[in-house]
């Protein structure tokens, strides 16, 4: 192998293949690591595989008029192995072809097998056929596929395989089942072990001064790394306890506002408590502002109305992009402005209150409906059309421009969007930091990108 000396692994592979091809003892090819998909499972829960085994006729498909094959309801789990294989009567049937005694297939399908084409069925769930081709061709492909990490490879691969097979067989006209994929993050939590190394649930420990104690034994327990919640490591939080203590909306708010949906979420008691406090603050604020009376200050009212419509536009866009944490942050900003505006905002205040309730309704449905009723409305806010932003009120009055000297940020200036290049230059050169940076230097040129940046080039 001296001819490979000094080469990298990849280069050595290419050189080896060339040598083998030249000697006529091999050829270059690509092997994919795809394996046959074993679709059968030895368990009760699952879709029965519609095959009947006959000693004379072999494997015979269950006739269409006998579909679907239903699972027996009197199954027992007292023996190891597949409960269907142990069932005394269910598996025994007559062969559809010759009528002799035969047996059903007792394996059930892998769950991915059943879920790899249901989106085509959903296009028309009333048809007596497996799927309605006209409806499927109209609605497919699916606009957005949301799934966990395990879906990003396995289920996505199977669904694409099924879709291509259905197209080849003439059932569909699309080759790809999904237009877009959004892989959601995992919910993570600290892990705990007792002194024997056994996993403990969060409710089984007492935390104090950075130490963890096993409630049952009183002995010190250990804190492990934060991992995705799983039954095996017992680092799960019972949602019933959260709902009982804080309400379902609090759990929703924490999970949606803490991080983007495509990233992992660290579950913490302080996080859930903070969300609960904000919900209480929002409840008090909206009811107080809804009842407030006072003289209207036109400037205050206009600013609140503008920010209300800008928030509608931004939150709507954030929801479309799955940026739920950003949407909630914008609603918080509007609620803070509402609080500082007070009664002087006049009718703009009541409009802002109703807008906030409407915008939070997808995230906090219970709170939103209750607030809506408290304001005197008789209908459900969820039945109302989504608010639309007025473009005239969404125009920015002021924008922030970065000012650089030789490519390095030195200051920012605030001006109206229609400020001229000459005025932007003057504002930039008037800032103290820019003046300090230009000492003993000669301005060669000034580059202005309207609405974005002013860059002073000096030598």
PDB file of N, CA, C and O in Angstrom, residues 129 139 166 192 232 236 241 249 292 299 302 313 368 395:
ATOM      1  N   UNK A 129     -63.695   5.003  -0.607  1.00  0.00           N
ATOM      2  CA  UNK A 129     -62.397   4.543  -1.072  1.00  0.00           C
ATOM      3  C   UNK A 129     -61.318   4.994  -0.088  1.00  0.00           C
ATOM      4  O   UNK A 129     -61.556   5.878   0.745  1.00  0.00           O
ATOM      5  N   UNK A 139     -55.922  19.598  -2.720  1.00  0.00           N
ATOM      6  CA  UNK A 139     -55.380  20.102  -1.457  1.00  0.00           C
ATOM      7  C   UNK A 139     -53.887  19.842  -1.259  1.00  0.00           C
ATOM      8  O   UNK A 139     -53.225  20.585  -0.535  1.00  0.00           O
ATOM      9  N   UNK A 166     -47.795   6.003  -4.294  1.00  0.00           N
ATOM     10  CA  UNK A 166     -49.190   6.292  -4.646  1.00  0.00           C
ATOM     11  C   UNK A 166     -49.285   6.997  -5.996  1.00  0.00           C
ATOM     12  O   UNK A 166     -50.219   6.763  -6.762  1.00  0.00           O
ATOM     13  N   UNK A 192     -32.698  13.519  38.196  1.00  0.00           N
ATOM     14  CA  UNK A 192     -32.314  13.289  39.592  1.00  0.00           C
ATOM     15  C   UNK A 192     -32.160  11.792  39.845  1.00  0.00           C
ATOM     16  O   UNK A 192     -32.892  10.978  39.269  1.00  0.00           O
ATOM     17  N   UNK A 232     -38.449   7.085  31.038  1.00  0.00           N
ATOM     18  CA  UNK A 232     -37.351   6.256  31.525  1.00  0.00           C
ATOM     19  C   UNK A 232     -36.495   6.994  32.561  1.00  0.00           C
ATOM     20  O   UNK A 232     -36.040   6.400  33.530  1.00  0.00           O
ATOM     21  N   UNK A 236     -40.124  14.097  34.146  1.00  0.00           N
ATOM     22  CA  UNK A 236     -41.357  14.647  33.573  1.00  0.00           C
ATOM     23  C   UNK A 236     -42.109  15.467  34.615  1.00  0.00           C
ATOM     24  O   UNK A 236     -41.937  15.261  35.822  1.00  0.00           O
ATOM     25  N   UNK A 241     -50.797  18.812  37.662  1.00  0.00           N
ATOM     26  CA  UNK A 241     -50.357  19.650  38.780  1.00  0.00           C
ATOM     27  C   UNK A 241     -50.194  21.101  38.337  1.00  0.00           C
ATOM     28  O   UNK A 241     -50.547  22.029  39.072  1.00  0.00           O
ATOM     29  N   UNK A 249     -53.554  27.930  30.719  1.00  0.00           N
ATOM     30  CA  UNK A 249     -53.026  29.057  29.943  1.00  0.00           C
ATOM     31  C   UNK A 249     -51.614  29.426  30.372  1.00  0.00           C
ATOM     32  O   UNK A 249     -50.791  29.844  29.561  1.00  0.00           O
ATOM     33  N   UNK A 292     -61.380  52.668  32.684  1.00  0.00           N
ATOM     34  CA  UNK A 292     -60.824  53.993  32.960  1.00  0.00           C
ATOM     35  C   UNK A 292     -61.521  55.089  32.158  1.00  0.00           C
ATOM     36  O   UNK A 292     -61.910  54.887  31.018  1.00  0.00           O
ATOM     37  N   UNK A 299     -52.109  63.401  21.172  1.00  0.00           N
ATOM     38  CA  UNK A 299     -50.785  62.843  20.850  1.00  0.00           C
ATOM     39  C   UNK A 299     -50.621  61.447  21.445  1.00  0.00           C
ATOM     40  O   UNK A 299     -50.133  60.514  20.786  1.00  0.00           O
ATOM     41  N   UNK A 302     -52.901  59.022  19.531  1.00  0.00           N
ATOM     42  CA  UNK A 302     -52.373  58.669  18.213  1.00  0.00           C
ATOM     43  C   UNK A 302     -51.225  57.664  18.338  1.00  0.00           C
ATOM     44  O   UNK A 302     -51.165  56.693  17.579  1.00  0.00           O
ATOM     45  N   UNK A 313     -49.988  43.995  12.858  1.00  0.00           N
ATOM     46  CA  UNK A 313     -49.244  43.570  11.665  1.00  0.00           C
ATOM     47  C   UNK A 313     -48.092  42.640  12.027  1.00  0.00           C
ATOM     48  O   UNK A 313     -47.881  41.602  11.383  1.00  0.00           O
ATOM     49  N   UNK A 368     -58.559  34.892  27.433  1.00  0.00           N
ATOM     50  CA  UNK A 368     -59.108  35.811  26.434  1.00  0.00           C
ATOM     51  C   UNK A 368     -60.632  35.787  26.427  1.00  0.00           C
ATOM     52  O   UNK A 368     -61.280  36.845  26.401  1.00  0.00           O
ATOM     53  N   UNK A 395     -47.186  53.153   9.273  1.00  0.00           N
ATOM     54  CA  UNK A 395     -46.024  53.858   8.722  1.00  0.00           C
ATOM     55  C   UNK A 395     -45.150  54.340   9.878  1.00  0.00           C
ATOM     56  O   UNK A 395     -45.627  54.964  10.832  1.00  0.00           O
TER      57      UNK A 395
END
